[in-house]
XYZ file of C-alpha atoms in Angstrom:
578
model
C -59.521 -27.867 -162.249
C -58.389 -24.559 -160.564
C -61.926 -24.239 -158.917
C -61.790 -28.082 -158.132
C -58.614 -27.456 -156.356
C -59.941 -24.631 -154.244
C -63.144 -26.700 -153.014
C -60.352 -29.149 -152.073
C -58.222 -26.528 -150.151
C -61.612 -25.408 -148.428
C -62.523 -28.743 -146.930
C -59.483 -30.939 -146.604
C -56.464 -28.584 -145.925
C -55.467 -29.088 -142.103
C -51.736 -29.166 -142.058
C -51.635 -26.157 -139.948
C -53.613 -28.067 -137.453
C -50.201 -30.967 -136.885
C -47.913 -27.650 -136.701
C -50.404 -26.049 -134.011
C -50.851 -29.670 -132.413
C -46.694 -30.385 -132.320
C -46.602 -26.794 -130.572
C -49.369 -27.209 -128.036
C -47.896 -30.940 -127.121
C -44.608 -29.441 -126.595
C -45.442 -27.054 -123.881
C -48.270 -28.750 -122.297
C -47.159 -32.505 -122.712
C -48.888 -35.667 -124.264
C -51.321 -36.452 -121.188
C -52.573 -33.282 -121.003
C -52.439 -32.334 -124.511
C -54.563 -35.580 -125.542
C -57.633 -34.372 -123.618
C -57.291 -31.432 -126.395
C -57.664 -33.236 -129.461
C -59.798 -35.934 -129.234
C -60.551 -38.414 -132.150
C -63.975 -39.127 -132.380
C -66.842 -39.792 -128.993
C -69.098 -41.567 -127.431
C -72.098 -39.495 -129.005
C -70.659 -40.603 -132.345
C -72.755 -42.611 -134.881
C -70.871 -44.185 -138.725
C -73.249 -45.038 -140.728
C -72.117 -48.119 -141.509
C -72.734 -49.022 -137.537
C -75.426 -51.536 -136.683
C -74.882 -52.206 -133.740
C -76.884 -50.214 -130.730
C -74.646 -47.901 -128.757
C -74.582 -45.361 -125.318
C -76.133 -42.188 -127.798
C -78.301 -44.530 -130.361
C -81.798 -42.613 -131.284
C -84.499 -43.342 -128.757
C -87.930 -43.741 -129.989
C -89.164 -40.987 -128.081
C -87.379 -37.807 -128.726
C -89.021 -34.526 -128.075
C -89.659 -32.136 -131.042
C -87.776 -28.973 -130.882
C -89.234 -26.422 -132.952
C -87.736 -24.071 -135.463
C -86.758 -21.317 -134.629
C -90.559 -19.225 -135.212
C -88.836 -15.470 -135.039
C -87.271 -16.212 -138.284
C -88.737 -18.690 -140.467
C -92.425 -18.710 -139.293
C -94.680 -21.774 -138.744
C -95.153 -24.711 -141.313
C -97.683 -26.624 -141.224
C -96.773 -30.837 -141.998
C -99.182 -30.958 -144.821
C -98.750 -27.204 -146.171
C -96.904 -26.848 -149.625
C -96.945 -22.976 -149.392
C -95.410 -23.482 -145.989
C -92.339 -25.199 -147.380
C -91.917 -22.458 -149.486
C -92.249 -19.805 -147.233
C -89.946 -21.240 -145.106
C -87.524 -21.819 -147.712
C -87.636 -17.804 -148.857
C -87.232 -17.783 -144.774
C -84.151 -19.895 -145.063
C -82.382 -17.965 -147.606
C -82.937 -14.564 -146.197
C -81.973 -15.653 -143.074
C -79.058 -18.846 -143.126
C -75.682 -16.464 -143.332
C -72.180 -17.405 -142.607
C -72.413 -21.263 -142.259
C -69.222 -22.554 -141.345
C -67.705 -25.523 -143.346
C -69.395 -28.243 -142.027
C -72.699 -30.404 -143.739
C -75.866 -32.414 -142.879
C -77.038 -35.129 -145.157
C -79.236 -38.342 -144.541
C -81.326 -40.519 -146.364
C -84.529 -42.273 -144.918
C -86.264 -45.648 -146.523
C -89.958 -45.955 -147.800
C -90.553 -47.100 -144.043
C -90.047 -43.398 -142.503
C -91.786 -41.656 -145.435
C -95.111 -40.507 -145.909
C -95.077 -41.431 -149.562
C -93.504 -44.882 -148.717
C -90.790 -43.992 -151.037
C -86.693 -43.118 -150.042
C -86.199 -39.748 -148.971
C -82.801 -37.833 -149.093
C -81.971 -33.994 -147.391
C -78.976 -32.476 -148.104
C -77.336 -29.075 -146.758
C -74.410 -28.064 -147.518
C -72.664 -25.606 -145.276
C -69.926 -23.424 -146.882
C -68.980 -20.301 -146.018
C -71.608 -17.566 -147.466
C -70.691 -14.842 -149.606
C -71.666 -12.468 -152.920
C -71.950 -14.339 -154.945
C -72.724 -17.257 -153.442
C -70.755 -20.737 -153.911
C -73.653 -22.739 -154.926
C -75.660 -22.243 -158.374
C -78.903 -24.052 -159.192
C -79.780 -25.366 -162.346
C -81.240 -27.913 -164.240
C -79.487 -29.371 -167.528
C -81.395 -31.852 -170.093
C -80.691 -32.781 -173.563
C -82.305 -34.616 -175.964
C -81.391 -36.288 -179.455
C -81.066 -38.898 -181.189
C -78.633 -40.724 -178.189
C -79.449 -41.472 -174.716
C -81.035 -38.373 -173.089
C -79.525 -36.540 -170.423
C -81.135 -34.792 -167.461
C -79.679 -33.987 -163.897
C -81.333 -30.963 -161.508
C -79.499 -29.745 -158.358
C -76.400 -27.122 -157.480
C -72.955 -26.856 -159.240
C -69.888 -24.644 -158.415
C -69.816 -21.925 -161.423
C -66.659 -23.167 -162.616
C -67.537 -27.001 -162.403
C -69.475 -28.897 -165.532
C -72.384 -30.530 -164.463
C -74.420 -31.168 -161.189
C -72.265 -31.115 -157.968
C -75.580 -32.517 -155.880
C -78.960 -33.028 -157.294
C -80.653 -35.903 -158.668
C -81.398 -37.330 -162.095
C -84.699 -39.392 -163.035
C -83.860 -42.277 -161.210
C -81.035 -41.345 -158.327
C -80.388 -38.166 -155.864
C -77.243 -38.158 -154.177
C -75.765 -36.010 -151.437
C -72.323 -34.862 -150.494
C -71.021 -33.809 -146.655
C -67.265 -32.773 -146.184
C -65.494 -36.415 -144.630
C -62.517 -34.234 -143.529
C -60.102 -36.911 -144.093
C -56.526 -37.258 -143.708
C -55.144 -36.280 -147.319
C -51.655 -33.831 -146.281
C -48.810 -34.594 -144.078
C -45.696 -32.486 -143.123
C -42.138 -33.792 -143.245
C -39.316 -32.123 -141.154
C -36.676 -32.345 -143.524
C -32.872 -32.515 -143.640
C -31.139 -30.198 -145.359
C -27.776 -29.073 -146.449
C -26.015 -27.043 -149.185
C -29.188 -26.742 -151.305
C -29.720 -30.766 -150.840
C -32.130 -32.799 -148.731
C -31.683 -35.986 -146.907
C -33.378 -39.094 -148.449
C -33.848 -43.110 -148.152
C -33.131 -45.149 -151.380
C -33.419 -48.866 -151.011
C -32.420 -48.688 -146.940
C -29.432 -46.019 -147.659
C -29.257 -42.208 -146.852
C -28.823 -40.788 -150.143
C -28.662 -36.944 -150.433
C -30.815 -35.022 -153.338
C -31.033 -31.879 -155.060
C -33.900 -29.444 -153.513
C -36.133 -28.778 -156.990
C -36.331 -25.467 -157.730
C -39.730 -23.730 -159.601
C -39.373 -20.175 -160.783
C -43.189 -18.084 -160.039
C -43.866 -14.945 -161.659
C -46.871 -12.741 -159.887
C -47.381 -9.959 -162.279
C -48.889 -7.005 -159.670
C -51.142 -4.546 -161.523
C -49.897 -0.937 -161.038
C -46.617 -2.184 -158.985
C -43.410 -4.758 -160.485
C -43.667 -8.176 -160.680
C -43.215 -10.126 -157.747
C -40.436 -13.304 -158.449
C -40.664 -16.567 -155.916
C -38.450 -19.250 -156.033
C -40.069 -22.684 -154.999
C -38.537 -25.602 -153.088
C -39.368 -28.775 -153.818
C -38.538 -32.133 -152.069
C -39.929 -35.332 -153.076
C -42.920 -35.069 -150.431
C -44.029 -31.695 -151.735
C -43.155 -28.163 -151.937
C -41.189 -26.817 -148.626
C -44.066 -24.555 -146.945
C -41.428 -22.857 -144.661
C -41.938 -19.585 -145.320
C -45.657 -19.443 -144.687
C -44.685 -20.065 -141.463
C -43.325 -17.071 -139.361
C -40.352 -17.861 -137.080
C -40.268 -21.528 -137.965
C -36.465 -22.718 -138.734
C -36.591 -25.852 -139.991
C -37.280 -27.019 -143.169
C -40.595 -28.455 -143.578
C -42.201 -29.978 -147.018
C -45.900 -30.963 -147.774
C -47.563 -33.747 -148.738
C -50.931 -33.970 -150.499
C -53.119 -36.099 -152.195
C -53.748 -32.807 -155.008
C -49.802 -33.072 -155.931
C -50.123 -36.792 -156.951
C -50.510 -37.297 -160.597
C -53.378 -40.206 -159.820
C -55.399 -37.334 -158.679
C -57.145 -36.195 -161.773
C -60.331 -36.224 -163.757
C -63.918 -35.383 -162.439
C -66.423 -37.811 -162.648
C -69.690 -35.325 -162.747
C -70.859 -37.094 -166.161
C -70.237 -40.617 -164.897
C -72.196 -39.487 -161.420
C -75.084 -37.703 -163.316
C -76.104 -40.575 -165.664
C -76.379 -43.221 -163.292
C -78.858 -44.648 -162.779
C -78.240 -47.404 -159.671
C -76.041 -48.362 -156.357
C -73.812 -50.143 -159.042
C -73.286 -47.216 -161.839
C -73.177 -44.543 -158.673
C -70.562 -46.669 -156.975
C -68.671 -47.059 -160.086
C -68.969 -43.771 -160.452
C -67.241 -42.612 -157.484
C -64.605 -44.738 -157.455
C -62.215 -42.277 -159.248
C -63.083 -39.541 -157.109
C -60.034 -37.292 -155.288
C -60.801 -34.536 -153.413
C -62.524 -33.341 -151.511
C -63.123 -36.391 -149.076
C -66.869 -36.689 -148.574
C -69.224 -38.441 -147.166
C -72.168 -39.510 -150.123
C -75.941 -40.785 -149.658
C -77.965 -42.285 -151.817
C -81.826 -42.684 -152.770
C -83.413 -44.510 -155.486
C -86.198 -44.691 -157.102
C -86.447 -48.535 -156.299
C -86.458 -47.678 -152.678
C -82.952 -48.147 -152.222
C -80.731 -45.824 -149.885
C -76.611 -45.917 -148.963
C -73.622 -44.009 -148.037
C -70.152 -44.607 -149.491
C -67.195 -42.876 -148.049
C -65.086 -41.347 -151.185
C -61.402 -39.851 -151.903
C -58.358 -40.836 -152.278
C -56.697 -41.009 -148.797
C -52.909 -42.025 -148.204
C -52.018 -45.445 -146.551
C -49.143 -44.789 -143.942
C -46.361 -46.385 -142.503
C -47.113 -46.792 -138.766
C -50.511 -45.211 -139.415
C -51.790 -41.539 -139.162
C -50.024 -38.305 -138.244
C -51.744 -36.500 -136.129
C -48.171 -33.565 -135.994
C -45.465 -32.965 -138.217
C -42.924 -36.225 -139.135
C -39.219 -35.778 -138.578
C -36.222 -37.578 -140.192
C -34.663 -39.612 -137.703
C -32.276 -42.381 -137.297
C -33.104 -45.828 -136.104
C -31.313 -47.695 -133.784
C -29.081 -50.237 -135.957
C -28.355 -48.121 -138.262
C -31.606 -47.634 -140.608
C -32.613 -44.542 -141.507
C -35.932 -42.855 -142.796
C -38.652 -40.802 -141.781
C -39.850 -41.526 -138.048
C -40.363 -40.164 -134.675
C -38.101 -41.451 -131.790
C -38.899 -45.070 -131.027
C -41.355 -45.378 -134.313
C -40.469 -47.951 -136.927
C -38.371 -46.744 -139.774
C -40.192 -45.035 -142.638
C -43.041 -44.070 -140.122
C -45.129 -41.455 -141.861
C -44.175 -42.298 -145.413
C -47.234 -42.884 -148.104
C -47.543 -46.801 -149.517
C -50.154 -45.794 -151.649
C -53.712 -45.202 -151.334
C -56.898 -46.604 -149.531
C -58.804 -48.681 -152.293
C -62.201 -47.994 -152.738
C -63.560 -51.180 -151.270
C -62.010 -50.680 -148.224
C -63.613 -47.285 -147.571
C -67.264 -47.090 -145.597
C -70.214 -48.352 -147.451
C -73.393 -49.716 -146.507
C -76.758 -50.318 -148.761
C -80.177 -50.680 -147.404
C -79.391 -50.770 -143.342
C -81.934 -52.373 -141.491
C -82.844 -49.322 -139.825
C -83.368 -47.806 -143.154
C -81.567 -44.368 -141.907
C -77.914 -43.338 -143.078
C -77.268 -39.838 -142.212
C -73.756 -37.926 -141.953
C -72.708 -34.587 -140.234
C -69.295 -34.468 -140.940
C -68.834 -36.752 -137.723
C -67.031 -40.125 -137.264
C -68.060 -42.080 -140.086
C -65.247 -45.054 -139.465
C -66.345 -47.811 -136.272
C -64.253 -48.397 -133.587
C -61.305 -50.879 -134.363
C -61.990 -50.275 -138.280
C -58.014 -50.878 -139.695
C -58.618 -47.497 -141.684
C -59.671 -45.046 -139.251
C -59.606 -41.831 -142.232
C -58.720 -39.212 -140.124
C -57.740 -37.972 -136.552
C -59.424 -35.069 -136.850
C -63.569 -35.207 -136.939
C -66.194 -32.793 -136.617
C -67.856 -32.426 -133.457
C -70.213 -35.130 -132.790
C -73.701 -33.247 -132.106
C -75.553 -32.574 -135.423
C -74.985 -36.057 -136.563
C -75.761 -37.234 -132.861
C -79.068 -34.874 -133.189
C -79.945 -35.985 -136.760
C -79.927 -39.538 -135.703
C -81.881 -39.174 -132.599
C -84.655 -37.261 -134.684
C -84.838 -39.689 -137.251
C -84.571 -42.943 -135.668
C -88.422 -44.183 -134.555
C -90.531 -41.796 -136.656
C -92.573 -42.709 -139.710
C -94.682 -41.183 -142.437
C -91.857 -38.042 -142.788
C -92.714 -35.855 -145.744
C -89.999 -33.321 -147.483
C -91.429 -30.362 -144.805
C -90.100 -32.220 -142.714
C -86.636 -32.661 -143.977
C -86.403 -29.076 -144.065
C -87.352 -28.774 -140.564
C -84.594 -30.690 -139.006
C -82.014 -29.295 -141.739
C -83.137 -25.938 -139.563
C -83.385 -27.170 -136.116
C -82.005 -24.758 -133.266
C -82.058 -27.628 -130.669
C -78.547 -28.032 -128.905
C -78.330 -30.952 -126.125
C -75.305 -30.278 -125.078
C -75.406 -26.397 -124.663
C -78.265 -26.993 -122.399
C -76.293 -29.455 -120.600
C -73.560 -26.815 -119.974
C -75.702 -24.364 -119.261
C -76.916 -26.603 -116.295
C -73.511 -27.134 -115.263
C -72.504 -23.462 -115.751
C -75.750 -22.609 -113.261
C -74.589 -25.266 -110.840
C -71.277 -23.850 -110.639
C -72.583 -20.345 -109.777
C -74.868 -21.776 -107.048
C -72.045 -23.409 -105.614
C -69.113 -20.538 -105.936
C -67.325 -19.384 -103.001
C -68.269 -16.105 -104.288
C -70.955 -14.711 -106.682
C -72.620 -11.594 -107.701
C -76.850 -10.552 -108.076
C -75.456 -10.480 -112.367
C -74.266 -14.008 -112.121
C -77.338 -15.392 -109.899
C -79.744 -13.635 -112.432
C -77.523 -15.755 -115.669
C -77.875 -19.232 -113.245
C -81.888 -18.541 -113.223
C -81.744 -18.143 -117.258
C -79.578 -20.845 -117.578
C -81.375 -23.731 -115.495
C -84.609 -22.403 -117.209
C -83.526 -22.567 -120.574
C -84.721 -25.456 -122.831
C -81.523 -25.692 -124.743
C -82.741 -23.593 -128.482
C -80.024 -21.230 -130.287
C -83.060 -18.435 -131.140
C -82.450 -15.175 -131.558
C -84.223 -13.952 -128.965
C -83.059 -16.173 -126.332
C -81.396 -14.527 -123.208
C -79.989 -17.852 -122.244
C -78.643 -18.632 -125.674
C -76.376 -15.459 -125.278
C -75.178 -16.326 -121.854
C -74.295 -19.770 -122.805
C -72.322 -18.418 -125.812
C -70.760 -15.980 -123.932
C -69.547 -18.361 -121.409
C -68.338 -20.610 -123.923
C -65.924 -18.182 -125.829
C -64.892 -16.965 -122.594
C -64.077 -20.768 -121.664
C -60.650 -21.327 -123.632
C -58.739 -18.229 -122.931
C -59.688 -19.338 -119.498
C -58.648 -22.475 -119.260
C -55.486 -22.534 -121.701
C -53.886 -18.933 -121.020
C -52.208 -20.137 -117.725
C -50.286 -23.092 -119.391
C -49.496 -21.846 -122.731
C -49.642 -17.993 -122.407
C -50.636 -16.106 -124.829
C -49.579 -19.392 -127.346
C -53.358 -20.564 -126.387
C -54.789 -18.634 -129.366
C -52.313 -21.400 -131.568
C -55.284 -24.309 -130.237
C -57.355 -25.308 -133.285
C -59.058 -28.940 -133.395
C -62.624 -29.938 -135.485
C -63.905 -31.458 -132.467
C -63.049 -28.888 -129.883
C -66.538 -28.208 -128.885
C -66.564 -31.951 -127.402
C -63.177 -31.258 -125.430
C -64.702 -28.356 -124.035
C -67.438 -30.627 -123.202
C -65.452 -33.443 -121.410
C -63.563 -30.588 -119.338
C -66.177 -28.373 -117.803
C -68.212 -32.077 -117.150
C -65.887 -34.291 -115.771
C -63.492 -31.451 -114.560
C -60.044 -32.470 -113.992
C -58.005 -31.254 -111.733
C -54.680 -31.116 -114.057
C -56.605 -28.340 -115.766
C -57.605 -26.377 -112.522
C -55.811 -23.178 -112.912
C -54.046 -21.658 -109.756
C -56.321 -19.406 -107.915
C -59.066 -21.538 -108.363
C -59.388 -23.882 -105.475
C -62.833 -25.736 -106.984
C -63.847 -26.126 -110.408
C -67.173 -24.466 -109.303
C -65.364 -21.098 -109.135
C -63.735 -21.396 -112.249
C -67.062 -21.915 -114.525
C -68.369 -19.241 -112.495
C -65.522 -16.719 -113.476
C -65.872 -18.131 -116.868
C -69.371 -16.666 -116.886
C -68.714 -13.931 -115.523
C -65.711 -12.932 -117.989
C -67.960 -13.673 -121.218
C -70.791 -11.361 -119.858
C -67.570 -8.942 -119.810
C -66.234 -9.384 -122.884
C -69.451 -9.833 -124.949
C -70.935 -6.236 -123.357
C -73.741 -8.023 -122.011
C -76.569 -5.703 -120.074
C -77.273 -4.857 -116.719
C -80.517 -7.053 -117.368
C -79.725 -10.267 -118.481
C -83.306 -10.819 -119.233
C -83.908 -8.310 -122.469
C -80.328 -9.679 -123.504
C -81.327 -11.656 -127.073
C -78.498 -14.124 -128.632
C -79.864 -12.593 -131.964
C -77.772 -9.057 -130.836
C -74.425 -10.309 -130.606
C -74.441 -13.347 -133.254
C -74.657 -11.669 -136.457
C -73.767 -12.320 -140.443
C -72.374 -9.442 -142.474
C -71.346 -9.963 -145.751
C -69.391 -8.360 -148.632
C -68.592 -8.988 -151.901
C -65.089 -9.487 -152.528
C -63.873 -6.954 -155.046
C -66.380 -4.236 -155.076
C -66.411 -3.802 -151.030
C -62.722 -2.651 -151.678
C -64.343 0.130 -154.125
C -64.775 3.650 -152.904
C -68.539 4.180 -152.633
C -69.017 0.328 -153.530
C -69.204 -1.063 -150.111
C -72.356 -0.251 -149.011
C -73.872 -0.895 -152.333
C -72.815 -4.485 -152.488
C -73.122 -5.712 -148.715
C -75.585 -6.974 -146.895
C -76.211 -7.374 -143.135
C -75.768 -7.573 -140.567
C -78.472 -10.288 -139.791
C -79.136 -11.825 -136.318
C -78.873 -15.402 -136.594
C -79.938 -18.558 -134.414
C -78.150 -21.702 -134.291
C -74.281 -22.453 -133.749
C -71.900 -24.831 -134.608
C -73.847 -27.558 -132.210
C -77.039 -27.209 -133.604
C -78.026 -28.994 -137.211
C -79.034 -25.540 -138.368
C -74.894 -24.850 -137.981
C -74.073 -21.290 -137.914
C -71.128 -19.628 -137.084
C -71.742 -15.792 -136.213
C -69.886 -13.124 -135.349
């Protein structure tokens, strides 16, 4: 359960995100601090969506190829190509950020005329690694039992895989599952609503004992209120009292249904299933072999008075006299849990007519849907990318599934690396270094490689974007800025560019994106010639293994890296360097 719990904590824990968000609001202000943290986009695509949007796939979307300077050519056909490429894959995929591709395709896209499903998993990469493949069977005289795929050492059973009749995939749904209460508190007692009435409580008190090898033991006494334990003092300076809420604390939160998910055998038993699943949120898709394919939204996510939180809730009184937990001018008992989403009500769809369903951590939930999940969703482009490369094609064979799991192809870095050129042809004042990052930039054809001048530019510019941009409102409090789909504010900014976010001493945005360039060449150490720069050289994967890096003489032993990597957090192939 422990190692349950931490796969939970890895892809659904975002209360630090409200804190950050109620901080940023407060010194910027809610106009400006909505173009910050937007909820889902125009490029976005649910699954469950039939109906044709602005981004819907177009039949005729060029092919991107993989990235050749690390996993080599594969030809469609080639069997010994798919393996090379996946040895190429796992000597060369490092550091993948949280954040997952999965899609299933009907008979009609296949080669094989049967349903296809890919699945990738992105967790962070380390020694030893998270994932562990294995096959189980049994035989006797019962039913037989046989599932393939990865597990969690830890976990019983097949986390994703496939059994003789089903394979099923998991992405992280990121939904809403905490909430923070700002709590009212006096003499060792909090404030509470009982049937309409303040009442005041007890705080709960749990004694923890952390016995510290080599030094004394190390006593904590825990607050409790009836939200959750008080998380105030992981928070430095913070003076209130503030509890936490989450879906892991509820006692309906229990059990793992890895037996029930291995043996089934249909939409119906893989439903059924599911429908006791917790946490993590994720996104699931199917593949049968009938031909069937699906996605069903799963875990158990709160139902709220006056809807989702996006910042921390405060206890306030309502005019009239009613108390309970609410921001000014909300309805009493705004933020407090009813109970949970039922299963029925979350995202599902069997057999779409396209006969795609494909997930990237992305809006899954249409527009107007009465449960939206979440405020917070990934950036929109892999599942954008996924469904453009899909949508249209036929005859698709597992090569290549593996392809797009590893494509490098990023349609909106290109796009901002046009505007980024424009901007430095347009400056009131440039230099022969920026000119010479405009040529790469309106030349480039938009792949994360490693050996891609452009590709390093672009990423430069990009980090050097936010510091940029937030510094001048919120000082050096910009750093506190964390949102899942910041890439796509970024986006909306340096393309629509507004003048509320003009910083003084800029007098066009032009000038600004040019500086912006100009300061990432800086900070990333860039070359005199921008043309032998490679993106490869500063986005790189280290890693160490946990205990016996901190060993004298160890640390070398045990690492590897560092290893130049292509792709980033835009591209389907999403990796996170350093």
């Amino acid at each position: 359960m422990l190692v349950a719990l931490s796969m939970a904590q890895m892809l659904d824990e975002r209360w630090q995100d409200k804190i950050a968000r109620e901080q940023v609001t407060a010194r910027l202000g809610p106009t400006l601090a909505a173009d910050l943290y937007p909820t889902g986009s125009f490029r976005d695509h649910p699954p469950v969506t039939s109906e044709p949007g602005i981004s819907d796939p177009q039949p005729n979307i060029p092919d991107v190829p993989l990235d050749e300077s690390q996993v080599g050519r594969l030809p469609a056909s080639d069997l010994r190509g798919l393996q090379e490429l996946v040895a190429g894959v796992r000597r060369a995929c490092a550091d993948c950020v949280p954040g997952s591709n999965n899609w299933a395709v009907s008979g009609a896209h296949t080669a094989s005329g049967r349903a296809m499903l890919s699945n990738d998993m992105h967790l962070g990469h380390g020694i030893p690694e998270i994932w562990y493949e294995t096959e189980l069977a049994s035989h006797g005289a019962g039913a037989g039992f046989h599932a393939a795929g990865v597990t969690v050492p830890g976990l019983p059973f097949i986390t994703v895989g496939h059994n003789d009749h089903i394979a099923w995939g998991f992405t992280a749904l990121g939904g809403d599952v905490e909430d923070v209460y700002e709590e009212q508190v006096s003499d060792g007692q909090y404030k509470s609503v009982v049937n309409g009435s303040e009442v005041w409580k007890p705080l709960e008190h749990t004694r923890e004992v952390i016995h510290v090898r080599g030094g004394a033991d190390v006593t904590l006494d825990l607050e409790r209120t009836e939200h959750g334990p008080v998380i105030t003092a992981l928070l430095a300076h913070e003076q209130r009292t503030l509890s936490l809420r989450w879906t892991v604390y509820d006692p309906r939160a229990n059990g793992l249904p890895l037996y029930a998910l291995n043996t089934a055998s249909d939409w119906t038993s893989f439903r059924a299933a599911l429908a006791s699943w917790w946490e993590p949120t994720l996104n699931a898709v199917y593949a049968d072999d009938q031909g069937h394919i699906g996605y069903q939204a799963i875990g158990m996510i709160a139902e709220r008075v006056g809807g989702l939180q996006g910042v921390p809730v405060p206890f306030a009184r309502q005019p009239g006299g009613v108390a309970g937990l609410a921001a000014p001018g909300q309805p009493a008992g705004t933020g407090e849990w009813t109970g949970f989403i039922l299963f029925e009500q979350l995202p599902s769809t069997l057999d779409p007519p396209g006969g795609i369903v494909a997930t990237a951590n992305a809006r899954v939930t249409p527009d107007g849907d009465p449960y939206p999940l979440t405020l917070e969703w990934a950036n929109p482009y892999r599942n954008e990318r996924i469904w453009k490369w899909l949508a249209g094609r036929q005859g698709l064979t597992a090569a290549d599934m593996l392809r797009l799991q590893n494509d490098v192809y990023s349609e909106v870095n290109q796009q901002l690396g046009y505007r980024f050129a424009y901007a430095i042809d347009h400056a009131s004042r440039n230099t022969p270094r920026l000119r010479a990052a405009a040529d790469l930039l309106r030349n480039w054809d938009g792949r994360m490689t490693v050996d891609s001048p452009a590709a390093a530019v672009l990423d430069a510019a990009k980090n050097a974007f936010w510091p940029a941009v937030l510094r001048p409102k919120l000082g050096n409090a910009w750093q506190v800025y964390s949102w899942s789909e910041s890439d796509y504010a970024r986006e909306q900014l340096v393309m629509d560019a507004p003048a509320a976010w003009l910083p003084s001493g800029y007098k066009t945005w032009d000038d600004l994106l040019a500086a912006v360039v100009s300061d990432g060449l800086d900070q990333a150490h860039a070359p005199s010639a921008l043309g032998r720069w490679k993106f490869g050289e500063t986005h790189t994967i280290a890693i160490e293994h946990p205990l016996f890096s901190l060993l004298p003489g160890f640390k070398r032993m045990s690492s590897v890296g560092p290893f130049p990597q292509s792709g980033d957090t835009t591209t389907v192939k999403q990796v996170k360097g350093t």
